[in-house]
Amino acid sequence: MSEQYVGFEEFVTRGRGADRARALHGALQKLASGSAGAVLQEMARDVLTGRVGLRDAVRVGAYAEALGEGTRALRAAWQALPEEERARRLDEARRALAPPASGRAAAHQF
């Protein structure tokens, strides 16, 4: 029997709009598939099923350690990319996470 996951709406907060909540939800789903190892798979499943809140999950020692290791690996991979590729990917991310324009220019800083 598969577990029921909460929707991305659970991750919308005052500081995190729907687009960012969707991105976070997608990242958690990817982690829940086991793409980053068993520890982060467990953490993501706990968060996605609502057993543990995201804020509480990142305070668990084993989860925090695994997240730190993953972050270091991502940073190294990012730094290994050519400058042009980093610029292209950053531009794509900004467009994907930018709030919808509502008649005025939406400037968003990362």
PDB file of N, CA and C in Angstrom:
ATOM      1  N   MET A   1       0.842  -1.182   0.000  1.00  0.00           N
ATOM      2  CA  MET A   1       0.000   0.000   0.000  1.00  0.00           C
ATOM      3  C   MET A   1       0.883   1.240   0.000  1.00  0.00           C
ATOM      4  N   SER A   2       0.612   2.168  -0.893  1.00  0.00           N
ATOM      5  CA  SER A   2       1.444   3.367  -0.958  1.00  0.00           C
ATOM      6  C   SER A   2       0.934   4.423   0.022  1.00  0.00           C
ATOM      7  N   GLU A   3       1.865   5.217   0.496  1.00  0.00           N
ATOM      8  CA  GLU A   3       1.522   6.259   1.456  1.00  0.00           C
ATOM      9  C   GLU A   3       0.899   7.453   0.740  1.00  0.00           C
ATOM     10  N   GLN A   4       0.000   8.119   1.412  1.00  0.00           N
ATOM     11  CA  GLN A   4      -0.627   9.318   0.877  1.00  0.00           C
ATOM     12  C   GLN A   4       0.235  10.531   1.243  1.00  0.00           C
ATOM     13  N   TYR A   5       0.627  11.299   0.241  1.00  0.00           N
ATOM     14  CA  TYR A   5       1.451  12.483   0.474  1.00  0.00           C
ATOM     15  C   TYR A   5       0.589  13.731   0.525  1.00  0.00           C
ATOM     16  N   VAL A   6       1.024  14.698   1.339  1.00  0.00           N
ATOM     17  CA  VAL A   6       0.354  15.993   1.378  1.00  0.00           C
ATOM     18  C   VAL A   6       0.635  16.722   0.068  1.00  0.00           C
ATOM     19  N   GLY A   7      -0.205  17.666  -0.266  1.00  0.00           N
ATOM     20  CA  GLY A   7      -0.008  18.458  -1.471  1.00  0.00           C
ATOM     21  C   GLY A   7       0.983  19.576  -1.246  1.00  0.00           C
ATOM     22  N   PHE A   8       1.386  20.213  -2.334  1.00  0.00           N
ATOM     23  CA  PHE A   8       2.355  21.310  -2.241  1.00  0.00           C
ATOM     24  C   PHE A   8       1.816  22.450  -1.388  1.00  0.00           C
ATOM     25  N   GLU A   9       0.493  22.562  -1.298  1.00  0.00           N
ATOM     26  CA  GLU A   9      -0.126  23.661  -0.542  1.00  0.00           C
ATOM     27  C   GLU A   9       0.305  23.668   0.925  1.00  0.00           C
ATOM     28  N   GLU A  10       0.667  22.494   1.435  1.00  0.00           N
ATOM     29  CA  GLU A  10       1.125  22.387   2.821  1.00  0.00           C
ATOM     30  C   GLU A  10       2.429  23.147   3.057  1.00  0.00           C
ATOM     31  N   PHE A  11       3.139  23.454   1.978  1.00  0.00           N
ATOM     32  CA  PHE A  11       4.439  24.098   2.094  1.00  0.00           C
ATOM     33  C   PHE A  11       4.396  25.584   1.752  1.00  0.00           C
ATOM     34  N   VAL A  12       3.212  26.092   1.452  1.00  0.00           N
ATOM     35  CA  VAL A  12       3.049  27.531   1.210  1.00  0.00           C
ATOM     36  C   VAL A  12       3.058  28.212   2.573  1.00  0.00           C
ATOM     37  N   THR A  13       3.939  29.170   2.718  1.00  0.00           N
ATOM     38  CA  THR A  13       4.026  29.929   3.968  1.00  0.00           C
ATOM     39  C   THR A  13       4.070  31.408   3.625  1.00  0.00           C
ATOM     40  N   ARG A  14       4.141  32.210   4.619  1.00  0.00           N
ATOM     41  CA  ARG A  14       4.219  33.652   4.403  1.00  0.00           C
ATOM     42  C   ARG A  14       5.438  34.022   3.551  1.00  0.00           C
ATOM     43  N   GLY A  15       6.529  33.332   3.752  1.00  0.00           N
ATOM     44  CA  GLY A  15       7.752  33.624   3.002  1.00  0.00           C
ATOM     45  C   GLY A  15       7.992  32.717   1.809  1.00  0.00           C
ATOM     46  N   ARG A  16       7.064  31.770   1.562  1.00  0.00           N
ATOM     47  CA  ARG A  16       7.238  30.826   0.463  1.00  0.00           C
ATOM     48  C   ARG A  16       5.930  30.713  -0.301  1.00  0.00           C
ATOM     49  N   GLY A  17       5.909  31.301  -1.489  1.00  0.00           N
ATOM     50  CA  GLY A  17       4.723  31.281  -2.324  1.00  0.00           C
ATOM     51  C   GLY A  17       4.492  29.925  -2.975  1.00  0.00           C
ATOM     52  N   ALA A  18       3.431  29.859  -3.768  1.00  0.00           N
ATOM     53  CA  ALA A  18       3.022  28.597  -4.393  1.00  0.00           C
ATOM     54  C   ALA A  18       4.097  28.017  -5.308  1.00  0.00           C
ATOM     55  N   ASP A  19       4.770  28.845  -6.100  1.00  0.00           N
ATOM     56  CA  ASP A  19       5.792  28.328  -7.016  1.00  0.00           C
ATOM     57  C   ASP A  19       6.949  27.692  -6.253  1.00  0.00           C
ATOM     58  N   ARG A  20       7.376  28.341  -5.202  1.00  0.00           N
ATOM     59  CA  ARG A  20       8.470  27.784  -4.405  1.00  0.00           C
ATOM     60  C   ARG A  20       8.012  26.548  -3.643  1.00  0.00           C
ATOM     61  N   ALA A  21       6.751  26.568  -3.185  1.00  0.00           N
ATOM     62  CA  ALA A  21       6.203  25.396  -2.491  1.00  0.00           C
ATOM     63  C   ALA A  21       6.139  24.205  -3.442  1.00  0.00           C
ATOM     64  N   ARG A  22       5.756  24.444  -4.696  1.00  0.00           N
ATOM     65  CA  ARG A  22       5.738  23.362  -5.687  1.00  0.00           C
ATOM     66  C   ARG A  22       7.150  22.812  -5.915  1.00  0.00           C
ATOM     67  N   ALA A  23       8.130  23.713  -6.001  1.00  0.00           N
ATOM     68  CA  ALA A  23       9.517  23.287  -6.207  1.00  0.00           C
ATOM     69  C   ALA A  23      10.003  22.464  -5.009  1.00  0.00           C
ATOM     70  N   LEU A  24       9.692  22.903  -3.811  1.00  0.00           N
ATOM     71  CA  LEU A  24      10.065  22.170  -2.598  1.00  0.00           C
ATOM     72  C   LEU A  24       9.383  20.807  -2.572  1.00  0.00           C
ATOM     73  N   HIS A  25       8.104  20.789  -2.881  1.00  0.00           N
ATOM     74  CA  HIS A  25       7.346  19.537  -2.905  1.00  0.00           C
ATOM     75  C   HIS A  25       7.956  18.567  -3.917  1.00  0.00           C
ATOM     76  N   GLY A  26       8.302  19.078  -5.087  1.00  0.00           N
ATOM     77  CA  GLY A  26       8.936  18.238  -6.105  1.00  0.00           C
ATOM     78  C   GLY A  26      10.274  17.690  -5.645  1.00  0.00           C
ATOM     79  N   ALA A  27      11.055  18.532  -4.987  1.00  0.00           N
ATOM     80  CA  ALA A  27      12.357  18.081  -4.480  1.00  0.00           C
ATOM     81  C   ALA A  27      12.176  17.000  -3.418  1.00  0.00           C
ATOM     82  N   LEU A  28      11.188  17.178  -2.553  1.00  0.00           N
ATOM     83  CA  LEU A  28      10.917  16.161  -1.531  1.00  0.00           C
ATOM     84  C   LEU A  28      10.453  14.850  -2.170  1.00  0.00           C
ATOM     85  N   GLN A  29       9.641  14.957  -3.214  1.00  0.00           N
ATOM     86  CA  GLN A  29       9.199  13.743  -3.909  1.00  0.00           C
ATOM     87  C   GLN A  29      10.390  13.003  -4.524  1.00  0.00           C
ATOM     88  N   LYS A  30      11.320  13.764  -5.076  1.00  0.00           N
ATOM     89  CA  LYS A  30      12.510  13.141  -5.658  1.00  0.00           C
ATOM     90  C   LYS A  30      13.326  12.451  -4.567  1.00  0.00           C
ATOM     91  N   LEU A  31      13.503  13.126  -3.436  1.00  0.00           N
ATOM     92  CA  LEU A  31      14.229  12.511  -2.324  1.00  0.00           C
ATOM     93  C   LEU A  31      13.495  11.275  -1.823  1.00  0.00           C
ATOM     94  N   ALA A  32      12.166  11.332  -1.775  1.00  0.00           N
ATOM     95  CA  ALA A  32      11.366  10.199  -1.304  1.00  0.00           C
ATOM     96  C   ALA A  32      11.499   8.984  -2.215  1.00  0.00           C
ATOM     97  N   SER A  33      11.914   9.208  -3.447  1.00  0.00           N
ATOM     98  CA  SER A  33      12.110   8.086  -4.374  1.00  0.00           C
ATOM     99  C   SER A  33      13.416   7.353  -4.103  1.00  0.00           C
ATOM    100  N   GLY A  34      14.245   7.926  -3.233  1.00  0.00           N
ATOM    101  CA  GLY A  34      15.512   7.289  -2.898  1.00  0.00           C
ATOM    102  C   GLY A  34      16.690   7.804  -3.694  1.00  0.00           C
ATOM    103  N   SER A  35      16.498   8.879  -4.446  1.00  0.00           N
ATOM    104  CA  SER A  35      17.543   9.391  -5.327  1.00  0.00           C
ATOM    105  C   SER A  35      18.786   9.900  -4.589  1.00  0.00           C
ATOM    106  N   ALA A  36      18.654  10.176  -3.290  1.00  0.00           N
ATOM    107  CA  ALA A  36      19.793  10.704  -2.538  1.00  0.00           C
ATOM    108  C   ALA A  36      20.132   9.838  -1.331  1.00  0.00           C
ATOM    109  N   GLY A  37      19.698   8.605  -1.357  1.00  0.00           N
ATOM    110  CA  GLY A  37      20.033   7.701  -0.268  1.00  0.00           C
ATOM    111  C   GLY A  37      18.891   7.476   0.704  1.00  0.00           C
ATOM    112  N   ALA A  38      19.079   6.470   1.537  1.00  0.00           N
ATOM    113  CA  ALA A  38      18.026   6.005   2.439  1.00  0.00           C
ATOM    114  C   ALA A  38      17.647   7.020   3.516  1.00  0.00           C
ATOM    115  N   VAL A  39      18.626   7.740   4.042  1.00  0.00           N
ATOM    116  CA  VAL A  39      18.331   8.682   5.131  1.00  0.00           C
ATOM    117  C   VAL A  39      17.440   9.815   4.628  1.00  0.00           C
ATOM    118  N   LEU A  40      17.795  10.406   3.500  1.00  0.00           N
ATOM    119  CA  LEU A  40      16.980  11.490   2.971  1.00  0.00           C
ATOM    120  C   LEU A  40      15.656  10.974   2.409  1.00  0.00           C
ATOM    121  N   GLN A  41      15.636   9.740   1.954  1.00  0.00           N
ATOM    122  CA  GLN A  41      14.380   9.135   1.519  1.00  0.00           C
ATOM    123  C   GLN A  41      13.412   9.054   2.706  1.00  0.00           C
ATOM    124  N   GLU A  42      13.913   8.597   3.830  1.00  0.00           N
ATOM    125  CA  GLU A  42      13.089   8.500   5.040  1.00  0.00           C
ATOM    126  C   GLU A  42      12.594   9.876   5.473  1.00  0.00           C
ATOM    127  N   MET A  43      13.507  10.853   5.485  1.00  0.00           N
ATOM    128  CA  MET A  43      13.131  12.204   5.895  1.00  0.00           C
ATOM    129  C   MET A  43      12.026  12.751   4.990  1.00  0.00           C
ATOM    130  N   ALA A  44      12.223  12.619   3.675  1.00  0.00           N
ATOM    131  CA  ALA A  44      11.257  13.161   2.726  1.00  0.00           C
ATOM    132  C   ALA A  44       9.905  12.481   2.882  1.00  0.00           C
ATOM    133  N   ARG A  45       9.902  11.181   3.053  1.00  0.00           N
ATOM    134  CA  ARG A  45       8.637  10.466   3.243  1.00  0.00           C
ATOM    135  C   ARG A  45       7.941  10.914   4.518  1.00  0.00           C
ATOM    136  N   ASP A  46       8.711  11.101   5.589  1.00  0.00           N
ATOM    137  CA  ASP A  46       8.121  11.575   6.844  1.00  0.00           C
ATOM    138  C   ASP A  46       7.491  12.956   6.675  1.00  0.00           C
ATOM    139  N   VAL A  47       8.168  13.823   5.946  1.00  0.00           N
ATOM    140  CA  VAL A  47       7.640  15.174   5.722  1.00  0.00           C
ATOM    141  C   VAL A  47       6.436  15.125   4.790  1.00  0.00           C
ATOM    142  N   LEU A  48       6.539  14.385   3.697  1.00  0.00           N
ATOM    143  CA  LEU A  48       5.456  14.333   2.714  1.00  0.00           C
ATOM    144  C   LEU A  48       4.194  13.658   3.243  1.00  0.00           C
ATOM    145  N   THR A  49       4.335  12.774   4.209  1.00  0.00           N
ATOM    146  CA  THR A  49       3.157  12.130   4.783  1.00  0.00           C
ATOM    147  C   THR A  49       2.594  12.931   5.948  1.00  0.00           C
ATOM    148  N   GLY A  50       3.318  13.967   6.358  1.00  0.00           N
ATOM    149  CA  GLY A  50       2.844  14.796   7.456  1.00  0.00           C
ATOM    150  C   GLY A  50       3.204  14.266   8.831  1.00  0.00           C
ATOM    151  N   ARG A  51       3.992  13.187   8.887  1.00  0.00           N
ATOM    152  CA  ARG A  51       4.402  12.655  10.191  1.00  0.00           C
ATOM    153  C   ARG A  51       5.350  13.607  10.911  1.00  0.00           C
ATOM    154  N   VAL A  52       6.140  14.348  10.125  1.00  0.00           N
ATOM    155  CA  VAL A  52       7.123  15.288  10.681  1.00  0.00           C
ATOM    156  C   VAL A  52       7.030  16.578   9.869  1.00  0.00           C
ATOM    157  N   GLY A  53       7.088  17.695  10.549  1.00  0.00           N
ATOM    158  CA  GLY A  53       7.125  18.974   9.852  1.00  0.00           C
ATOM    159  C   GLY A  53       8.506  19.206   9.255  1.00  0.00           C
ATOM    160  N   LEU A  54       8.554  19.987   8.193  1.00  0.00           N
ATOM    161  CA  LEU A  54       9.830  20.256   7.529  1.00  0.00           C
ATOM    162  C   LEU A  54      10.835  20.881   8.495  1.00  0.00           C
ATOM    163  N   ARG A  55      10.396  21.843   9.251  1.00  0.00           N
ATOM    164  CA  ARG A  55      11.291  22.518  10.198  1.00  0.00           C
ATOM    165  C   ARG A  55      11.844  21.542  11.238  1.00  0.00           C
ATOM    166  N   ASP A  56      10.991  20.654  11.709  1.00  0.00           N
ATOM    167  CA  ASP A  56      11.444  19.657  12.685  1.00  0.00           C
ATOM    168  C   ASP A  56      12.381  18.646  12.047  1.00  0.00           C
ATOM    169  N   ALA A  57      12.098  18.267  10.808  1.00  0.00           N
ATOM    170  CA  ALA A  57      12.914  17.260  10.128  1.00  0.00           C
ATOM    171  C   ALA A  57      14.365  17.715   9.980  1.00  0.00           C
ATOM    172  N   VAL A  58      14.574  18.967   9.636  1.00  0.00           N
ATOM    173  CA  VAL A  58      15.945  19.426   9.419  1.00  0.00           C
ATOM    174  C   VAL A  58      16.711  19.586  10.731  1.00  0.00           C
ATOM    175  N   ARG A  59      16.016  19.435  11.848  1.00  0.00           N
ATOM    176  CA  ARG A  59      16.678  19.495  13.154  1.00  0.00           C
ATOM    177  C   ARG A  59      17.111  18.119  13.656  1.00  0.00           C
ATOM    178  N   VAL A  60      16.666  17.066  12.983  1.00  0.00           N
ATOM    179  CA  VAL A  60      17.062  15.706  13.360  1.00  0.00           C
ATOM    180  C   VAL A  60      18.506  15.505  12.907  1.00  0.00           C
ATOM    181  N   GLY A  61      19.369  15.080  13.808  1.00  0.00           N
ATOM    182  CA  GLY A  61      20.794  14.978  13.527  1.00  0.00           C
ATOM    183  C   GLY A  61      21.147  14.219  12.263  1.00  0.00           C
ATOM    184  N   ALA A  62      20.602  13.026  12.096  1.00  0.00           N
ATOM    185  CA  ALA A  62      20.931  12.211  10.917  1.00  0.00           C
ATOM    186  C   ALA A  62      20.454  12.886   9.644  1.00  0.00           C
ATOM    187  N   TYR A  63      19.278  13.505   9.692  1.00  0.00           N
ATOM    188  CA  TYR A  63      18.757  14.189   8.513  1.00  0.00           C
ATOM    189  C   TYR A  63      19.587  15.424   8.188  1.00  0.00           C
ATOM    190  N   ALA A  64      19.932  16.190   9.215  1.00  0.00           N
ATOM    191  CA  ALA A  64      20.737  17.392   9.003  1.00  0.00           C
ATOM    192  C   ALA A  64      22.102  17.045   8.425  1.00  0.00           C
ATOM    193  N   GLU A  65      22.697  15.977   8.918  1.00  0.00           N
ATOM    194  CA  GLU A  65      24.000  15.547   8.405  1.00  0.00           C
ATOM    195  C   GLU A  65      23.905  15.138   6.936  1.00  0.00           C
ATOM    196  N   ALA A  66      22.880  14.357   6.600  1.00  0.00           N
ATOM    197  CA  ALA A  66      22.702  13.919   5.216  1.00  0.00           C
ATOM    198  C   ALA A  66      22.413  15.109   4.302  1.00  0.00           C
ATOM    199  N   LEU A  67      21.623  16.059   4.776  1.00  0.00           N
ATOM    200  CA  LEU A  67      21.355  17.263   3.980  1.00  0.00           C
ATOM    201  C   LEU A  67      22.636  18.063   3.764  1.00  0.00           C
ATOM    202  N   GLY A  68      23.455  18.160   4.797  1.00  0.00           N
ATOM    203  CA  GLY A  68      24.726  18.870   4.675  1.00  0.00           C
ATOM    204  C   GLY A  68      25.648  18.220   3.662  1.00  0.00           C
ATOM    205  N   GLU A  69      25.712  16.896   3.697  1.00  0.00           N
ATOM    206  CA  GLU A  69      26.548  16.179   2.728  1.00  0.00           C
ATOM    207  C   GLU A  69      26.035  16.397   1.308  1.00  0.00           C
ATOM    208  N   GLY A  70      24.729  16.328   1.150  1.00  0.00           N
ATOM    209  CA  GLY A  70      24.137  16.554  -0.168  1.00  0.00           C
ATOM    210  C   GLY A  70      24.367  17.961  -0.666  1.00  0.00           C
ATOM    211  N   THR A  71      24.284  18.917   0.234  1.00  0.00           N
ATOM    212  CA  THR A  71      24.507  20.313  -0.128  1.00  0.00           C
ATOM    213  C   THR A  71      25.947  20.539  -0.570  1.00  0.00           C
ATOM    214  N   ARG A  72      26.875  19.926   0.131  1.00  0.00           N
ATOM    215  CA  ARG A  72      28.286  20.054  -0.258  1.00  0.00           C
ATOM    216  C   ARG A  72      28.525  19.458  -1.643  1.00  0.00           C
ATOM    217  N   ALA A  73      27.907  18.316  -1.918  1.00  0.00           N
ATOM    218  CA  ALA A  73      28.064  17.682  -3.232  1.00  0.00           C
ATOM    219  C   ALA A  73      27.459  18.553  -4.330  1.00  0.00           C
ATOM    220  N   LEU A  74      26.296  19.126  -4.062  1.00  0.00           N
ATOM    221  CA  LEU A  74      25.666  20.017  -5.050  1.00  0.00           C
ATOM    222  C   LEU A  74      26.528  21.245  -5.305  1.00  0.00           C
ATOM    223  N   ARG A  75      27.076  21.795  -4.247  1.00  0.00           N
ATOM    224  CA  ARG A  75      27.925  22.984  -4.398  1.00  0.00           C
ATOM    225  C   ARG A  75      29.146  22.672  -5.252  1.00  0.00           C
ATOM    226  N   ALA A  76      29.759  21.519  -5.003  1.00  0.00           N
ATOM    227  CA  ALA A  76      30.939  21.135  -5.790  1.00  0.00           C
ATOM    228  C   ALA A  76      30.565  20.949  -7.262  1.00  0.00           C
ATOM    229  N   ALA A  77      29.418  20.315  -7.514  1.00  0.00           N
ATOM    230  CA  ALA A  77      28.972  20.123  -8.900  1.00  0.00           C
ATOM    231  C   ALA A  77      28.671  21.461  -9.560  1.00  0.00           C
ATOM    232  N   TRP A  78      28.068  22.388  -8.814  1.00  0.00           N
ATOM    233  CA  TRP A  78      27.753  23.730  -9.327  1.00  0.00           C
ATOM    234  C   TRP A  78      29.040  24.467  -9.698  1.00  0.00           C
ATOM    235  N   GLN A  79      30.008  24.417  -8.811  1.00  0.00           N
ATOM    236  CA  GLN A  79      31.262  25.120  -9.056  1.00  0.00           C
ATOM    237  C   GLN A  79      32.051  24.505 -10.208  1.00  0.00           C
ATOM    238  N   ALA A  80      31.818  23.221 -10.496  1.00  0.00           N
ATOM    239  CA  ALA A  80      32.518  22.562 -11.596  1.00  0.00           C
ATOM    240  C   ALA A  80      31.932  22.932 -12.958  1.00  0.00           C
ATOM    241  N   LEU A  81      30.722  23.502 -12.976  1.00  0.00           N
ATOM    242  CA  LEU A  81      30.112  23.901 -14.248  1.00  0.00           C
ATOM    243  C   LEU A  81      30.818  25.120 -14.831  1.00  0.00           C
ATOM    244  N   PRO A  82      30.875  25.213 -16.135  1.00  0.00           N
ATOM    245  CA  PRO A  82      31.412  26.436 -16.754  1.00  0.00           C
ATOM    246  C   PRO A  82      30.524  27.640 -16.385  1.00  0.00           C
ATOM    247  N   GLU A  83      31.125  28.796 -16.325  1.00  0.00           N
ATOM    248  CA  GLU A  83      30.413  30.020 -15.935  1.00  0.00           C
ATOM    249  C   GLU A  83      29.161  30.243 -16.779  1.00  0.00           C
ATOM    250  N   GLU A  84      29.251  29.989 -18.085  1.00  0.00           N
ATOM    251  CA  GLU A  84      28.090  30.207 -18.964  1.00  0.00           C
ATOM    252  C   GLU A  84      26.936  29.287 -18.594  1.00  0.00           C
ATOM    253  N   GLU A  85      27.249  28.050 -18.239  1.00  0.00           N
ATOM    254  CA  GLU A  85      26.211  27.085 -17.856  1.00  0.00           C
ATOM    255  C   GLU A  85      25.569  27.479 -16.531  1.00  0.00           C
ATOM    256  N   ARG A  86      26.385  27.947 -15.585  1.00  0.00           N
ATOM    257  CA  ARG A  86      25.827  28.413 -14.303  1.00  0.00           C
ATOM    258  C   ARG A  86      24.893  29.591 -14.540  1.00  0.00           C
ATOM    259  N   ALA A  87      25.299  30.518 -15.396  1.00  0.00           N
ATOM    260  CA  ALA A  87      24.462  31.689 -15.683  1.00  0.00           C
ATOM    261  C   ALA A  87      23.152  31.272 -16.333  1.00  0.00           C
ATOM    262  N   ARG A  88      23.215  30.324 -17.256  1.00  0.00           N
ATOM    263  CA  ARG A  88      22.004  29.852 -17.938  1.00  0.00           C
ATOM    264  C   ARG A  88      21.054  29.192 -16.942  1.00  0.00           C
ATOM    265  N   ARG A  89      21.593  28.329 -16.088  1.00  0.00           N
ATOM    266  CA  ARG A  89      20.758  27.624 -15.116  1.00  0.00           C
ATOM    267  C   ARG A  89      20.182  28.577 -14.069  1.00  0.00           C
ATOM    268  N   LEU A  90      20.953  29.549 -13.658  1.00  0.00           N
ATOM    269  CA  LEU A  90      20.462  30.535 -12.708  1.00  0.00           C
ATOM    270  C   LEU A  90      19.317  31.337 -13.310  1.00  0.00           C
ATOM    271  N   ASP A  91      19.455  31.713 -14.569  1.00  0.00           N
ATOM    272  CA  ASP A  91      18.395  32.439 -15.262  1.00  0.00           C
ATOM    273  C   ASP A  91      17.127  31.583 -15.340  1.00  0.00           C
ATOM    274  N   GLU A  92      17.267  30.309 -15.669  1.00  0.00           N
ATOM    275  CA  GLU A  92      16.122  29.399 -15.722  1.00  0.00           C
ATOM    276  C   GLU A  92      15.435  29.298 -14.362  1.00  0.00           C
ATOM    277  N   ALA A  93      16.221  29.177 -13.311  1.00  0.00           N
ATOM    278  CA  ALA A  93      15.658  29.067 -11.962  1.00  0.00           C
ATOM    279  C   ALA A  93      14.922  30.341 -11.570  1.00  0.00           C
ATOM    280  N   ARG A  94      15.505  31.473 -11.877  1.00  0.00           N
ATOM    281  CA  ARG A  94      14.838  32.744 -11.556  1.00  0.00           C
ATOM    282  C   ARG A  94      13.496  32.858 -12.268  1.00  0.00           C
ATOM    283  N   ARG A  95      13.478  32.473 -13.553  1.00  0.00           N
ATOM    284  CA  ARG A  95      12.218  32.531 -14.303  1.00  0.00           C
ATOM    285  C   ARG A  95      11.188  31.567 -13.714  1.00  0.00           C
ATOM    286  N   ALA A  96      11.631  30.387 -13.350  1.00  0.00           N
ATOM    287  CA  ALA A  96      10.710  29.384 -12.820  1.00  0.00           C
ATOM    288  C   ALA A  96      10.140  29.771 -11.464  1.00  0.00           C
ATOM    289  N   LEU A  97      10.928  30.469 -10.670  1.00  0.00           N
ATOM    290  CA  LEU A  97      10.495  30.810  -9.308  1.00  0.00           C
ATOM    291  C   LEU A  97       9.966  32.232  -9.166  1.00  0.00           C
ATOM    292  N   ALA A  98      10.022  33.006 -10.227  1.00  0.00           N
ATOM    293  CA  ALA A  98       9.553  34.391 -10.159  1.00  0.00           C
ATOM    294  C   ALA A  98       8.046  34.415  -9.951  1.00  0.00           C
ATOM    295  N   PRO A  99       7.586  35.334  -9.109  1.00  0.00           N
ATOM    296  CA  PRO A  99       6.134  35.463  -8.951  1.00  0.00           C
ATOM    297  C   PRO A  99       5.530  35.942 -10.263  1.00  0.00           C
ATOM    298  N   PRO A 100       4.277  35.562 -10.533  1.00  0.00           N
ATOM    299  CA  PRO A 100       3.656  36.002 -11.783  1.00  0.00           C
ATOM    300  C   PRO A 100       3.561  37.518 -11.835  1.00  0.00           C
ATOM    301  N   ALA A 101       3.822  38.076 -13.008  1.00  0.00           N
ATOM    302  CA  ALA A 101       3.723  39.524 -13.187  1.00  0.00           C
ATOM    303  C   ALA A 101       2.251  39.897 -13.162  1.00  0.00           C
ATOM    304  N   SER A 102       1.936  40.919 -12.396  1.00  0.00           N
ATOM    305  CA  SER A 102       0.543  41.362 -12.306  1.00  0.00           C
ATOM    306  C   SER A 102       0.443  42.814 -12.742  1.00  0.00           C
ATOM    307  N   GLY A 103       0.886  43.049 -13.960  1.00  0.00           N
ATOM    308  CA  GLY A 103       0.803  44.403 -14.471  1.00  0.00           C
ATOM    309  C   GLY A 103       2.001  45.273 -14.138  1.00  0.00           C
ATOM    310  N   ARG A 104       2.846  44.786 -13.262  1.00  0.00           N
ATOM    311  CA  ARG A 104       4.054  45.545 -12.940  1.00  0.00           C
ATOM    312  C   ARG A 104       5.226  44.592 -12.971  1.00  0.00           C
ATOM    313  N   ALA A 105       6.384  45.124 -13.183  1.00  0.00           N
ATOM    314  CA  ALA A 105       7.578  44.289 -13.254  1.00  0.00           C
ATOM    315  C   ALA A 105       7.831  43.640 -11.909  1.00  0.00           C
ATOM    316  N   ALA A 106       8.094  42.371 -11.948  1.00  0.00           N
ATOM    317  CA  ALA A 106       8.345  41.633 -10.712  1.00  0.00           C
ATOM    318  C   ALA A 106       9.846  41.383 -10.600  1.00  0.00           C
ATOM    319  N   ALA A 107      10.486  42.106  -9.730  1.00  0.00           N
ATOM    320  CA  ALA A 107      11.924  41.907  -9.498  1.00  0.00           C
ATOM    321  C   ALA A 107      12.078  41.008  -8.284  1.00  0.00           C
ATOM    322  N   HIS A 108      12.869  39.969  -8.444  1.00  0.00           N
ATOM    323  CA  HIS A 108      13.061  39.028  -7.360  1.00  0.00           C
ATOM    324  C   HIS A 108      14.548  38.790  -7.158  1.00  0.00           C
ATOM    325  N   GLN A 109      15.001  38.932  -5.955  1.00  0.00           N
ATOM    326  CA  GLN A 109      16.418  38.740  -5.638  1.00  0.00           C
ATOM    327  C   GLN A 109      16.627  37.368  -5.003  1.00  0.00           C
ATOM    328  N   PHE A 110      17.726  36.727  -5.380  1.00  0.00           N
ATOM    329  CA  PHE A 110      18.113  35.458  -4.757  1.00  0.00           C
ATOM    330  C   PHE A 110      19.260  35.708  -3.843  1.00  0.00           C
TER     331      PHE A 110
END
